[in-house]
Amino acid sequence: MIARAAFIEEVERKAACGNVSSGIDLIATYSGARCYLVARYDHYSDRHHDFILTSNWPFDLVRSLGAALVDAQARTSEVARCLQSFEPRFEDIDTELIDFPDDLSPRVCLLPYNAGKARLLLALLFAEDAFISHDRLRDAAIAASYQAAHFTDLTQTGDVLSDLTDREIECLSWIGEGKTSDEIALIIGISRNTVNNYITSIMNKTGAKTRSEAVAFAVRQRII
């Protein structure tokens, strides 16, 4: 296994080289994992796989399991996300529903971490007989956060935020206050249909499925 001191030095070198997959491969190896998947769950949308930043999972497994794991993480409360950051947790995979490789343990380790305002998830798969160290998993999450900070094209939020108009942000703020479309229309002096059009636009731009998800996204990104 890689010594901790050597791991730290190598993580710094990999981050400077600018190769995301190479750095994550090192981090996964240090933790003892066989396979990794990195996703950004604050931009999650089930219409695409764009939320997956890098992975060496088998493709069929990414398609059948990756989206479900990220969706579950995206639906946790903001308080839970803060408490869970950098803390590993394990979930059992139902191998009767998913075609799962025989040489891997049907337990996935989930490591949520932050890079600036971006919320990311490192999902690790281990061999059946792998030795798993809690300390190494926490080191892995911190190293993944450090590495992600060097790739602003993956973690920046400006593109999404700049797409929201002032009127859309205003509507989003009132939704956060618990106001209905009729109430928002009355407050800001526009029609109910126009409010609903703004809300539809907000959800399309943020990838949210519900108004609550749109508000949660806005809170995480400090829009409101």
mmCIF file with all atom_site columns, C-alpha atoms in Angstrom:
data_model
loop_
_atom_site.group_PDB
_atom_site.id
_atom_site.type_symbol
_atom_site.label_atom_id
_atom_site.label_alt_id
_atom_site.label_comp_id
_atom_site.label_asym_id
_atom_site.label_entity_id
_atom_site.label_seq_id
_atom_site.pdbx_PDB_ins_code
_atom_site.Cartn_x
_atom_site.Cartn_y
_atom_site.Cartn_z
_atom_site.occupancy
_atom_site.B_iso_or_equiv
_atom_site.pdbx_formal_charge
_atom_site.auth_seq_id
_atom_site.auth_comp_id
_atom_site.auth_asym_id
_atom_site.auth_atom_id
_atom_site.pdbx_PDB_model_num
ATOM 1   C CA . MET A 1 1   ? 0.000   0.000   0.000   1.00 0.00 ? 1   MET A CA 1
ATOM 2   C CA . ILE A 1 2   ? 1.080   3.579   -0.627  1.00 0.00 ? 2   ILE A CA 1
ATOM 3   C CA . ALA A 1 3   ? 2.501   5.320   2.455   1.00 0.00 ? 3   ALA A CA 1
ATOM 4   C CA . ARG A 1 4   ? 0.602   8.424   3.550   1.00 0.00 ? 4   ARG A CA 1
ATOM 5   C CA . ALA A 1 5   ? 3.546   10.814  3.082   1.00 0.00 ? 5   ALA A CA 1
ATOM 6   C CA . ALA A 1 6   ? 4.247   9.499   -0.409  1.00 0.00 ? 6   ALA A CA 1
ATOM 7   C CA . PHE A 1 7   ? 0.534   9.715   -1.215  1.00 0.00 ? 7   PHE A CA 1
ATOM 8   C CA . ILE A 1 8   ? 0.378   13.398  -0.259  1.00 0.00 ? 8   ILE A CA 1
ATOM 9   C CA . GLU A 1 9   ? 3.362   14.235  -2.454  1.00 0.00 ? 9   GLU A CA 1
ATOM 10  C CA . GLU A 1 10  ? 1.937   12.307  -5.386  1.00 0.00 ? 10  GLU A CA 1
ATOM 11  C CA . VAL A 1 11  ? -1.498  13.933  -5.054  1.00 0.00 ? 11  VAL A CA 1
ATOM 12  C CA . GLU A 1 12  ? 0.137   17.354  -5.291  1.00 0.00 ? 12  GLU A CA 1
ATOM 13  C CA . ARG A 1 13  ? 2.064   16.278  -8.383  1.00 0.00 ? 13  ARG A CA 1
ATOM 14  C CA . LYS A 1 14  ? -1.021  14.789  -10.055 1.00 0.00 ? 14  LYS A CA 1
ATOM 15  C CA . ALA A 1 15  ? -3.082  17.923  -9.376  1.00 0.00 ? 15  ALA A CA 1
ATOM 16  C CA . ALA A 1 16  ? -0.381  20.092  -10.942 1.00 0.00 ? 16  ALA A CA 1
ATOM 17  C CA . CYS A 1 17  ? -0.325  17.882  -14.048 1.00 0.00 ? 17  CYS A CA 1
ATOM 18  C CA . GLY A 1 18  ? -3.968  18.658  -14.792 1.00 0.00 ? 18  GLY A CA 1
ATOM 19  C CA . ASN A 1 19  ? -5.232  15.107  -15.321 1.00 0.00 ? 19  ASN A CA 1
ATOM 20  C CA . VAL A 1 20  ? -8.440  14.414  -13.366 1.00 0.00 ? 20  VAL A CA 1
ATOM 21  C CA . SER A 1 21  ? -8.610  10.661  -13.961 1.00 0.00 ? 21  SER A CA 1
ATOM 22  C CA . SER A 1 22  ? -4.959  10.104  -13.097 1.00 0.00 ? 22  SER A CA 1
ATOM 23  C CA . GLY A 1 23  ? -5.362  11.824  -9.739  1.00 0.00 ? 23  GLY A CA 1
ATOM 24  C CA . ILE A 1 24  ? -8.563  9.985   -8.865  1.00 0.00 ? 24  ILE A CA 1
ATOM 25  C CA . ASP A 1 25  ? -6.985  6.683   -9.866  1.00 0.00 ? 25  ASP A CA 1
ATOM 26  C CA . LEU A 1 26  ? -4.198  7.367   -7.352  1.00 0.00 ? 26  LEU A CA 1
ATOM 27  C CA . ILE A 1 27  ? -6.730  8.321   -4.669  1.00 0.00 ? 27  ILE A CA 1
ATOM 28  C CA . ALA A 1 28  ? -8.756  5.152   -5.265  1.00 0.00 ? 28  ALA A CA 1
ATOM 29  C CA . THR A 1 29  ? -5.617  3.011   -5.146  1.00 0.00 ? 29  THR A CA 1
ATOM 30  C CA . TYR A 1 30  ? -4.584  4.615   -1.842  1.00 0.00 ? 30  TYR A CA 1
ATOM 31  C CA . SER A 1 31  ? -7.986  3.775   -0.337  1.00 0.00 ? 31  SER A CA 1
ATOM 32  C CA . GLY A 1 32  ? -7.719  0.172   -1.550  1.00 0.00 ? 32  GLY A CA 1
ATOM 33  C CA . ALA A 1 33  ? -10.581 0.491   -4.045  1.00 0.00 ? 33  ALA A CA 1
ATOM 34  C CA . ARG A 1 34  ? -10.713 -1.260  -7.411  1.00 0.00 ? 34  ARG A CA 1
ATOM 35  C CA . CYS A 1 35  ? -13.134 1.113   -9.161  1.00 0.00 ? 35  CYS A CA 1
ATOM 36  C CA . TYR A 1 36  ? -14.149 4.745   -8.750  1.00 0.00 ? 36  TYR A CA 1
ATOM 37  C CA . LEU A 1 37  ? -16.854 7.121   -9.918  1.00 0.00 ? 37  LEU A CA 1
ATOM 38  C CA . VAL A 1 38  ? -16.822 10.886  -9.365  1.00 0.00 ? 38  VAL A CA 1
ATOM 39  C CA . ALA A 1 39  ? -20.011 12.869  -9.816  1.00 0.00 ? 39  ALA A CA 1
ATOM 40  C CA . ARG A 1 40  ? -21.167 16.401  -9.183  1.00 0.00 ? 40  ARG A CA 1
ATOM 41  C CA . TYR A 1 41  ? -24.538 16.064  -7.499  1.00 0.00 ? 41  TYR A CA 1
ATOM 42  C CA . ASP A 1 42  ? -25.520 19.733  -7.154  1.00 0.00 ? 42  ASP A CA 1
ATOM 43  C CA . HIS A 1 43  ? -25.894 19.786  -10.971 1.00 0.00 ? 43  HIS A CA 1
ATOM 44  C CA . TYR A 1 44  ? -27.596 16.396  -11.152 1.00 0.00 ? 44  TYR A CA 1
ATOM 45  C CA . SER A 1 45  ? -30.193 15.838  -13.875 1.00 0.00 ? 45  SER A CA 1
ATOM 46  C CA . ASP A 1 46  ? -31.526 12.423  -14.828 1.00 0.00 ? 46  ASP A CA 1
ATOM 47  C CA . ARG A 1 47  ? -31.741 13.442  -18.481 1.00 0.00 ? 47  ARG A CA 1
ATOM 48  C CA . HIS A 1 48  ? -28.001 13.144  -19.081 1.00 0.00 ? 48  HIS A CA 1
ATOM 49  C CA . HIS A 1 49  ? -24.841 11.569  -17.637 1.00 0.00 ? 49  HIS A CA 1
ATOM 50  C CA . ASP A 1 50  ? -23.081 14.942  -17.617 1.00 0.00 ? 50  ASP A CA 1
ATOM 51  C CA . PHE A 1 51  ? -23.054 14.904  -13.814 1.00 0.00 ? 51  PHE A CA 1
ATOM 52  C CA . ILE A 1 52  ? -20.475 12.070  -13.900 1.00 0.00 ? 52  ILE A CA 1
ATOM 53  C CA . LEU A 1 53  ? -17.059 13.704  -14.152 1.00 0.00 ? 53  LEU A CA 1
ATOM 54  C CA . THR A 1 54  ? -14.872 10.597  -14.405 1.00 0.00 ? 54  THR A CA 1
ATOM 55  C CA . SER A 1 55  ? -15.216 6.874   -13.740 1.00 0.00 ? 55  SER A CA 1
ATOM 56  C CA . ASN A 1 56  ? -13.621 3.502   -14.396 1.00 0.00 ? 56  ASN A CA 1
ATOM 57  C CA . TRP A 1 57  ? -16.737 1.571   -13.383 1.00 0.00 ? 57  TRP A CA 1
ATOM 58  C CA . PRO A 1 58  ? -18.072 -0.828  -16.036 1.00 0.00 ? 58  PRO A CA 1
ATOM 59  C CA . PHE A 1 59  ? -20.337 1.236   -18.307 1.00 0.00 ? 59  PHE A CA 1
ATOM 60  C CA . ASP A 1 60  ? -23.439 -0.879  -17.616 1.00 0.00 ? 60  ASP A CA 1
ATOM 61  C CA . LEU A 1 61  ? -22.928 -0.323  -13.899 1.00 0.00 ? 61  LEU A CA 1
ATOM 62  C CA . VAL A 1 62  ? -22.633 3.438   -14.370 1.00 0.00 ? 62  VAL A CA 1
ATOM 63  C CA . ARG A 1 63  ? -25.877 3.426   -16.310 1.00 0.00 ? 63  ARG A CA 1
ATOM 64  C CA . SER A 1 64  ? -27.799 1.196   -13.917 1.00 0.00 ? 64  SER A CA 1
ATOM 65  C CA . LEU A 1 65  ? -26.441 2.369   -10.565 1.00 0.00 ? 65  LEU A CA 1
ATOM 66  C CA . GLY A 1 66  ? -24.559 5.650   -10.910 1.00 0.00 ? 66  GLY A CA 1
ATOM 67  C CA . ALA A 1 67  ? -27.592 7.851   -11.510 1.00 0.00 ? 67  ALA A CA 1
ATOM 68  C CA . ALA A 1 68  ? -29.526 6.304   -8.610  1.00 0.00 ? 68  ALA A CA 1
ATOM 69  C CA . LEU A 1 69  ? -26.662 6.894   -6.156  1.00 0.00 ? 69  LEU A CA 1
ATOM 70  C CA . VAL A 1 70  ? -26.212 10.511  -7.219  1.00 0.00 ? 70  VAL A CA 1
ATOM 71  C CA . ASP A 1 71  ? -29.964 11.142  -7.182  1.00 0.00 ? 71  ASP A CA 1
ATOM 72  C CA . ALA A 1 72  ? -30.203 9.846   -3.603  1.00 0.00 ? 72  ALA A CA 1
ATOM 73  C CA . GLN A 1 73  ? -27.295 12.064  -2.545  1.00 0.00 ? 73  GLN A CA 1
ATOM 74  C CA . ALA A 1 74  ? -28.805 15.103  -4.273  1.00 0.00 ? 74  ALA A CA 1
ATOM 75  C CA . ARG A 1 75  ? -32.057 14.640  -2.352  1.00 0.00 ? 75  ARG A CA 1
ATOM 76  C CA . THR A 1 76  ? -30.508 14.766  1.114   1.00 0.00 ? 76  THR A CA 1
ATOM 77  C CA . SER A 1 77  ? -31.048 17.891  3.195   1.00 0.00 ? 77  SER A CA 1
ATOM 78  C CA . GLU A 1 78  ? -28.476 20.654  3.344   1.00 0.00 ? 78  GLU A CA 1
ATOM 79  C CA . VAL A 1 79  ? -27.804 19.908  7.028   1.00 0.00 ? 79  VAL A CA 1
ATOM 80  C CA . ALA A 1 80  ? -27.223 16.230  6.248   1.00 0.00 ? 80  ALA A CA 1
ATOM 81  C CA . ARG A 1 81  ? -24.837 17.160  3.456   1.00 0.00 ? 81  ARG A CA 1
ATOM 82  C CA . CYS A 1 82  ? -22.774 19.311  5.777   1.00 0.00 ? 82  CYS A CA 1
ATOM 83  C CA . LEU A 1 83  ? -22.610 16.572  8.415   1.00 0.00 ? 83  LEU A CA 1
ATOM 84  C CA . GLN A 1 84  ? -21.790 13.860  5.865   1.00 0.00 ? 84  GLN A CA 1
ATOM 85  C CA . SER A 1 85  ? -18.980 15.742  4.099   1.00 0.00 ? 85  SER A CA 1
ATOM 86  C CA . PHE A 1 86  ? -15.743 13.719  4.014   1.00 0.00 ? 86  PHE A CA 1
ATOM 87  C CA . GLU A 1 87  ? -17.395 10.926  6.031   1.00 0.00 ? 87  GLU A CA 1
ATOM 88  C CA . PRO A 1 88  ? -17.521 7.512   4.295   1.00 0.00 ? 88  PRO A CA 1
ATOM 89  C CA . ARG A 1 89  ? -20.680 5.474   4.359   1.00 0.00 ? 89  ARG A CA 1
ATOM 90  C CA . PHE A 1 90  ? -21.561 2.171   2.738   1.00 0.00 ? 90  PHE A CA 1
ATOM 91  C CA . GLU A 1 91  ? -24.645 1.036   0.856   1.00 0.00 ? 91  GLU A CA 1
ATOM 92  C CA . ASP A 1 92  ? -25.456 -2.526  -0.132  1.00 0.00 ? 92  ASP A CA 1
ATOM 93  C CA . ILE A 1 93  ? -26.241 -3.156  -3.797  1.00 0.00 ? 93  ILE A CA 1
ATOM 94  C CA . ASP A 1 94  ? -29.082 -5.469  -4.741  1.00 0.00 ? 94  ASP A CA 1
ATOM 95  C CA . THR A 1 95  ? -27.262 -7.795  -7.133  1.00 0.00 ? 95  THR A CA 1
ATOM 96  C CA . GLU A 1 96  ? -30.534 -9.454  -8.134  1.00 0.00 ? 96  GLU A CA 1
ATOM 97  C CA . LEU A 1 97  ? -31.640 -6.231  -9.802  1.00 0.00 ? 97  LEU A CA 1
ATOM 98  C CA . ILE A 1 98  ? -28.246 -5.204  -11.224 1.00 0.00 ? 98  ILE A CA 1
ATOM 99  C CA . ASP A 1 99  ? -25.746 -7.194  -13.276 1.00 0.00 ? 99  ASP A CA 1
ATOM 100 C CA . PHE A 1 100 ? -22.858 -6.827  -10.855 1.00 0.00 ? 100 PHE A CA 1
ATOM 101 C CA . PRO A 1 101 ? -19.254 -8.067  -11.409 1.00 0.00 ? 101 PRO A CA 1
ATOM 102 C CA . ASP A 1 102 ? -18.513 -11.262 -9.458  1.00 0.00 ? 102 ASP A CA 1
ATOM 103 C CA . ASP A 1 103 ? -15.053 -10.097 -8.348  1.00 0.00 ? 103 ASP A CA 1
ATOM 104 C CA . LEU A 1 104 ? -16.309 -6.962  -6.560  1.00 0.00 ? 104 LEU A CA 1
ATOM 105 C CA . SER A 1 105 ? -17.975 -6.577  -3.171  1.00 0.00 ? 105 SER A CA 1
ATOM 106 C CA . PRO A 1 106 ? -21.666 -5.612  -3.547  1.00 0.00 ? 106 PRO A CA 1
ATOM 107 C CA . ARG A 1 107 ? -21.153 -2.684  -1.164  1.00 0.00 ? 107 ARG A CA 1
ATOM 108 C CA . VAL A 1 108 ? -20.388 0.754   -2.499  1.00 0.00 ? 108 VAL A CA 1
ATOM 109 C CA . CYS A 1 109 ? -18.534 3.326   -0.411  1.00 0.00 ? 109 CYS A CA 1
ATOM 110 C CA . LEU A 1 110 ? -19.872 6.860   -0.801  1.00 0.00 ? 110 LEU A CA 1
ATOM 111 C CA . LEU A 1 111 ? -17.588 9.786   0.036   1.00 0.00 ? 111 LEU A CA 1
ATOM 112 C CA . PRO A 1 112 ? -19.229 13.208  -0.346  1.00 0.00 ? 112 PRO A CA 1
ATOM 113 C CA . TYR A 1 113 ? -16.884 16.189  -0.470  1.00 0.00 ? 113 TYR A CA 1
ATOM 114 C CA . ASN A 1 114 ? -16.768 19.855  -1.454  1.00 0.00 ? 114 ASN A CA 1
ATOM 115 C CA . ALA A 1 115 ? -14.611 21.896  -3.810  1.00 0.00 ? 115 ALA A CA 1
ATOM 116 C CA . GLY A 1 116 ? -15.486 25.538  -3.277  1.00 0.00 ? 116 GLY A CA 1
ATOM 117 C CA . LYS A 1 117 ? -19.263 25.725  -3.744  1.00 0.00 ? 117 LYS A CA 1
ATOM 118 C CA . ALA A 1 118 ? -19.388 22.511  -5.760  1.00 0.00 ? 118 ALA A CA 1
ATOM 119 C CA . ARG A 1 119 ? -20.752 19.347  -4.113  1.00 0.00 ? 119 ARG A CA 1
ATOM 120 C CA . LEU A 1 120 ? -19.124 16.155  -5.331  1.00 0.00 ? 120 LEU A CA 1
ATOM 121 C CA . LEU A 1 121 ? -19.393 12.445  -4.635  1.00 0.00 ? 121 LEU A CA 1
ATOM 122 C CA . LEU A 1 122 ? -16.691 9.796   -4.843  1.00 0.00 ? 122 LEU A CA 1
ATOM 123 C CA . ALA A 1 123 ? -18.178 6.293   -5.104  1.00 0.00 ? 123 ALA A CA 1
ATOM 124 C CA . LEU A 1 124 ? -15.734 3.427   -4.580  1.00 0.00 ? 124 LEU A CA 1
ATOM 125 C CA . LEU A 1 125 ? -16.017 -0.303  -5.232  1.00 0.00 ? 125 LEU A CA 1
ATOM 126 C CA . PHE A 1 126 ? -13.729 -2.810  -3.538  1.00 0.00 ? 126 PHE A CA 1
ATOM 127 C CA . ALA A 1 127 ? -12.667 -6.394  -4.085  1.00 0.00 ? 127 ALA A CA 1
ATOM 128 C CA . GLU A 1 128 ? -14.456 -8.942  -1.896  1.00 0.00 ? 128 GLU A CA 1
ATOM 129 C CA . ASP A 1 129 ? -11.444 -9.460  0.387   1.00 0.00 ? 129 ASP A CA 1
ATOM 130 C CA . ALA A 1 130 ? -10.184 -5.862  0.463   1.00 0.00 ? 130 ALA A CA 1
ATOM 131 C CA . PHE A 1 131 ? -8.982  -4.300  3.722   1.00 0.00 ? 131 PHE A CA 1
ATOM 132 C CA . ILE A 1 132 ? -10.824 -1.008  4.202   1.00 0.00 ? 132 ILE A CA 1
ATOM 133 C CA . SER A 1 133 ? -9.417  1.725   6.450   1.00 0.00 ? 133 SER A CA 1
ATOM 134 C CA . HIS A 1 134 ? -11.677 4.536   7.668   1.00 0.00 ? 134 HIS A CA 1
ATOM 135 C CA . ASP A 1 135 ? -8.677  6.856   8.012   1.00 0.00 ? 135 ASP A CA 1
ATOM 136 C CA . ARG A 1 136 ? -7.595  6.168   4.439   1.00 0.00 ? 136 ARG A CA 1
ATOM 137 C CA . LEU A 1 137 ? -11.106 6.810   3.161   1.00 0.00 ? 137 LEU A CA 1
ATOM 138 C CA . ARG A 1 138 ? -11.184 10.200  4.889   1.00 0.00 ? 138 ARG A CA 1
ATOM 139 C CA . ASP A 1 139 ? -7.743  10.973  3.457   1.00 0.00 ? 139 ASP A CA 1
ATOM 140 C CA . ALA A 1 140 ? -9.095  10.010  0.036   1.00 0.00 ? 140 ALA A CA 1
ATOM 141 C CA . ALA A 1 141 ? -12.044 12.393  0.320   1.00 0.00 ? 141 ALA A CA 1
ATOM 142 C CA . ILE A 1 142 ? -9.824  15.286  1.421   1.00 0.00 ? 142 ILE A CA 1
ATOM 143 C CA . ALA A 1 143 ? -7.350  14.548  -1.379  1.00 0.00 ? 143 ALA A CA 1
ATOM 144 C CA . ALA A 1 144 ? -10.214 14.424  -3.905  1.00 0.00 ? 144 ALA A CA 1
ATOM 145 C CA . SER A 1 145 ? -11.390 17.830  -2.672  1.00 0.00 ? 145 SER A CA 1
ATOM 146 C CA . TYR A 1 146 ? -7.870  19.230  -2.999  1.00 0.00 ? 146 TYR A CA 1
ATOM 147 C CA . GLN A 1 147 ? -7.553  17.867  -6.508  1.00 0.00 ? 147 GLN A CA 1
ATOM 148 C CA . ALA A 1 148 ? -10.989 19.118  -7.601  1.00 0.00 ? 148 ALA A CA 1
ATOM 149 C CA . ALA A 1 149 ? -10.069 22.648  -6.546  1.00 0.00 ? 149 ALA A CA 1
ATOM 150 C CA . HIS A 1 150 ? -7.468  22.627  -9.342  1.00 0.00 ? 150 HIS A CA 1
ATOM 151 C CA . PHE A 1 151 ? -10.109 21.986  -12.012 1.00 0.00 ? 151 PHE A CA 1
ATOM 152 C CA . THR A 1 152 ? -12.341 25.064  -12.049 1.00 0.00 ? 152 THR A CA 1
ATOM 153 C CA . ASP A 1 153 ? -13.941 23.996  -15.338 1.00 0.00 ? 153 ASP A CA 1
ATOM 154 C CA . LEU A 1 154 ? -15.543 21.105  -13.418 1.00 0.00 ? 154 LEU A CA 1
ATOM 155 C CA . THR A 1 155 ? -16.443 22.950  -10.231 1.00 0.00 ? 155 THR A CA 1
ATOM 156 C CA . GLN A 1 156 ? -17.321 26.503  -11.249 1.00 0.00 ? 156 GLN A CA 1
ATOM 157 C CA . THR A 1 157 ? -20.957 27.593  -10.950 1.00 0.00 ? 157 THR A CA 1
ATOM 158 C CA . GLY A 1 158 ? -20.867 30.822  -12.911 1.00 0.00 ? 158 GLY A CA 1
ATOM 159 C CA . ASP A 1 159 ? -22.386 29.472  -16.116 1.00 0.00 ? 159 ASP A CA 1
ATOM 160 C CA . VAL A 1 160 ? -25.564 28.270  -14.446 1.00 0.00 ? 160 VAL A CA 1
ATOM 161 C CA . LEU A 1 161 ? -25.889 31.297  -12.208 1.00 0.00 ? 161 LEU A CA 1
ATOM 162 C CA . SER A 1 162 ? -25.376 33.779  -15.035 1.00 0.00 ? 162 SER A CA 1
ATOM 163 C CA . ASP A 1 163 ? -28.164 32.079  -17.002 1.00 0.00 ? 163 ASP A CA 1
ATOM 164 C CA . LEU A 1 164 ? -30.738 33.010  -14.359 1.00 0.00 ? 164 LEU A CA 1
ATOM 165 C CA . THR A 1 165 ? -32.328 36.386  -15.013 1.00 0.00 ? 165 THR A CA 1
ATOM 166 C CA . ASP A 1 166 ? -33.012 38.913  -12.256 1.00 0.00 ? 166 ASP A CA 1
ATOM 167 C CA . ARG A 1 167 ? -36.730 38.175  -12.539 1.00 0.00 ? 167 ARG A CA 1
ATOM 168 C CA . GLU A 1 168 ? -36.139 34.423  -12.223 1.00 0.00 ? 168 GLU A CA 1
ATOM 169 C CA . ILE A 1 169 ? -34.003 34.946  -9.129  1.00 0.00 ? 169 ILE A CA 1
ATOM 170 C CA . GLU A 1 170 ? -36.743 37.174  -7.685  1.00 0.00 ? 170 GLU A CA 1
ATOM 171 C CA . CYS A 1 171 ? -39.349 34.462  -8.266  1.00 0.00 ? 171 CYS A CA 1
ATOM 172 C CA . LEU A 1 172 ? -37.010 31.871  -6.784  1.00 0.00 ? 172 LEU A CA 1
ATOM 173 C CA . SER A 1 173 ? -36.594 33.990  -3.665  1.00 0.00 ? 173 SER A CA 1
ATOM 174 C CA . TRP A 1 174 ? -40.353 34.173  -3.154  1.00 0.00 ? 174 TRP A CA 1
ATOM 175 C CA . ILE A 1 175 ? -40.684 30.418  -3.709  1.00 0.00 ? 175 ILE A CA 1
ATOM 176 C CA . GLY A 1 176 ? -38.127 30.025  -0.940  1.00 0.00 ? 176 GLY A CA 1
ATOM 177 C CA . GLU A 1 177 ? -40.431 32.070  1.263   1.00 0.00 ? 177 GLU A CA 1
ATOM 178 C CA . GLY A 1 178 ? -43.214 29.558  0.601   1.00 0.00 ? 178 GLY A CA 1
ATOM 179 C CA . LYS A 1 179 ? -45.244 31.714  -1.768  1.00 0.00 ? 179 LYS A CA 1
ATOM 180 C CA . THR A 1 180 ? -47.515 30.216  -4.442  1.00 0.00 ? 180 THR A CA 1
ATOM 181 C CA . SER A 1 181 ? -47.538 31.293  -8.086  1.00 0.00 ? 181 SER A CA 1
ATOM 182 C CA . ASP A 1 182 ? -50.653 33.395  -7.475  1.00 0.00 ? 182 ASP A CA 1
ATOM 183 C CA . GLU A 1 183 ? -49.055 35.122  -4.494  1.00 0.00 ? 183 GLU A CA 1
ATOM 184 C CA . ILE A 1 184 ? -45.809 35.803  -6.386  1.00 0.00 ? 184 ILE A CA 1
ATOM 185 C CA . ALA A 1 185 ? -47.790 37.234  -9.310  1.00 0.00 ? 185 ALA A CA 1
ATOM 186 C CA . LEU A 1 186 ? -49.593 39.600  -6.957  1.00 0.00 ? 186 LEU A CA 1
ATOM 187 C CA . ILE A 1 187 ? -46.399 40.638  -5.136  1.00 0.00 ? 187 ILE A CA 1
ATOM 188 C CA . ILE A 1 188 ? -44.309 41.498  -8.188  1.00 0.00 ? 188 ILE A CA 1
ATOM 189 C CA . GLY A 1 189 ? -47.177 42.609  -10.456 1.00 0.00 ? 189 GLY A CA 1
ATOM 190 C CA . ILE A 1 190 ? -47.140 40.065  -13.273 1.00 0.00 ? 190 ILE A CA 1
ATOM 191 C CA . SER A 1 191 ? -49.517 37.337  -14.404 1.00 0.00 ? 191 SER A CA 1
ATOM 192 C CA . ARG A 1 192 ? -49.651 33.857  -12.886 1.00 0.00 ? 192 ARG A CA 1
ATOM 193 C CA . ASN A 1 193 ? -48.767 32.319  -16.274 1.00 0.00 ? 193 ASN A CA 1
ATOM 194 C CA . THR A 1 194 ? -45.663 34.502  -16.511 1.00 0.00 ? 194 THR A CA 1
ATOM 195 C CA . VAL A 1 195 ? -44.587 33.388  -13.029 1.00 0.00 ? 195 VAL A CA 1
ATOM 196 C CA . ASN A 1 196 ? -45.027 29.753  -14.038 1.00 0.00 ? 196 ASN A CA 1
ATOM 197 C CA . ASN A 1 197 ? -42.994 30.365  -17.200 1.00 0.00 ? 197 ASN A CA 1
ATOM 198 C CA . TYR A 1 198 ? -40.188 31.808  -15.061 1.00 0.00 ? 198 TYR A CA 1
ATOM 199 C CA . ILE A 1 199 ? -40.340 28.797  -12.749 1.00 0.00 ? 199 ILE A CA 1
ATOM 200 C CA . THR A 1 200 ? -40.205 26.356  -15.672 1.00 0.00 ? 200 THR A CA 1
ATOM 201 C CA . SER A 1 201 ? -37.169 28.203  -17.002 1.00 0.00 ? 201 SER A CA 1
ATOM 202 C CA . ILE A 1 202 ? -35.487 28.077  -13.575 1.00 0.00 ? 202 ILE A CA 1
ATOM 203 C CA . MET A 1 203 ? -35.999 24.330  -13.304 1.00 0.00 ? 203 MET A CA 1
ATOM 204 C CA . ASN A 1 204 ? -34.656 23.731  -16.810 1.00 0.00 ? 204 ASN A CA 1
ATOM 205 C CA . LYS A 1 205 ? -31.539 25.783  -16.123 1.00 0.00 ? 205 LYS A CA 1
ATOM 206 C CA . THR A 1 206 ? -30.775 24.243  -12.738 1.00 0.00 ? 206 THR A CA 1
ATOM 207 C CA . GLY A 1 207 ? -31.760 20.656  -13.585 1.00 0.00 ? 207 GLY A CA 1
ATOM 208 C CA . ALA A 1 208 ? -34.246 20.662  -10.684 1.00 0.00 ? 208 ALA A CA 1
ATOM 209 C CA . LYS A 1 209 ? -37.326 18.445  -10.873 1.00 0.00 ? 209 LYS A CA 1
ATOM 210 C CA . THR A 1 210 ? -39.388 20.297  -8.266  1.00 0.00 ? 210 THR A CA 1
ATOM 211 C CA . ARG A 1 211 ? -39.629 23.796  -6.829  1.00 0.00 ? 211 ARG A CA 1
ATOM 212 C CA . SER A 1 212 ? -38.086 22.550  -3.597  1.00 0.00 ? 212 SER A CA 1
ATOM 213 C CA . GLU A 1 213 ? -35.061 21.219  -5.462  1.00 0.00 ? 213 GLU A CA 1
ATOM 214 C CA . ALA A 1 214 ? -34.687 24.550  -7.279  1.00 0.00 ? 214 ALA A CA 1
ATOM 215 C CA . VAL A 1 215 ? -34.743 26.406  -3.956  1.00 0.00 ? 215 VAL A CA 1
ATOM 216 C CA . ALA A 1 216 ? -32.247 23.959  -2.423  1.00 0.00 ? 216 ALA A CA 1
ATOM 217 C CA . PHE A 1 217 ? -29.942 24.489  -5.397  1.00 0.00 ? 217 PHE A CA 1
ATOM 218 C CA . ALA A 1 218 ? -30.229 28.263  -5.047  1.00 0.00 ? 218 ALA A CA 1
ATOM 219 C CA . VAL A 1 219 ? -29.415 28.084  -1.328  1.00 0.00 ? 219 VAL A CA 1
ATOM 220 C CA . ARG A 1 220 ? -26.354 25.887  -1.941  1.00 0.00 ? 220 ARG A CA 1
ATOM 221 C CA . GLN A 1 221 ? -25.091 28.265  -4.614  1.00 0.00 ? 221 GLN A CA 1
ATOM 222 C CA . ARG A 1 222 ? -25.911 31.314  -2.459  1.00 0.00 ? 222 ARG A CA 1
ATOM 223 C CA . ILE A 1 223 ? -28.225 32.797  -5.062  1.00 0.00 ? 223 ILE A CA 1
ATOM 224 C CA . ILE A 1 224 ? -30.843 33.461  -2.401  1.00 0.00 ? 224 ILE A CA 1
#
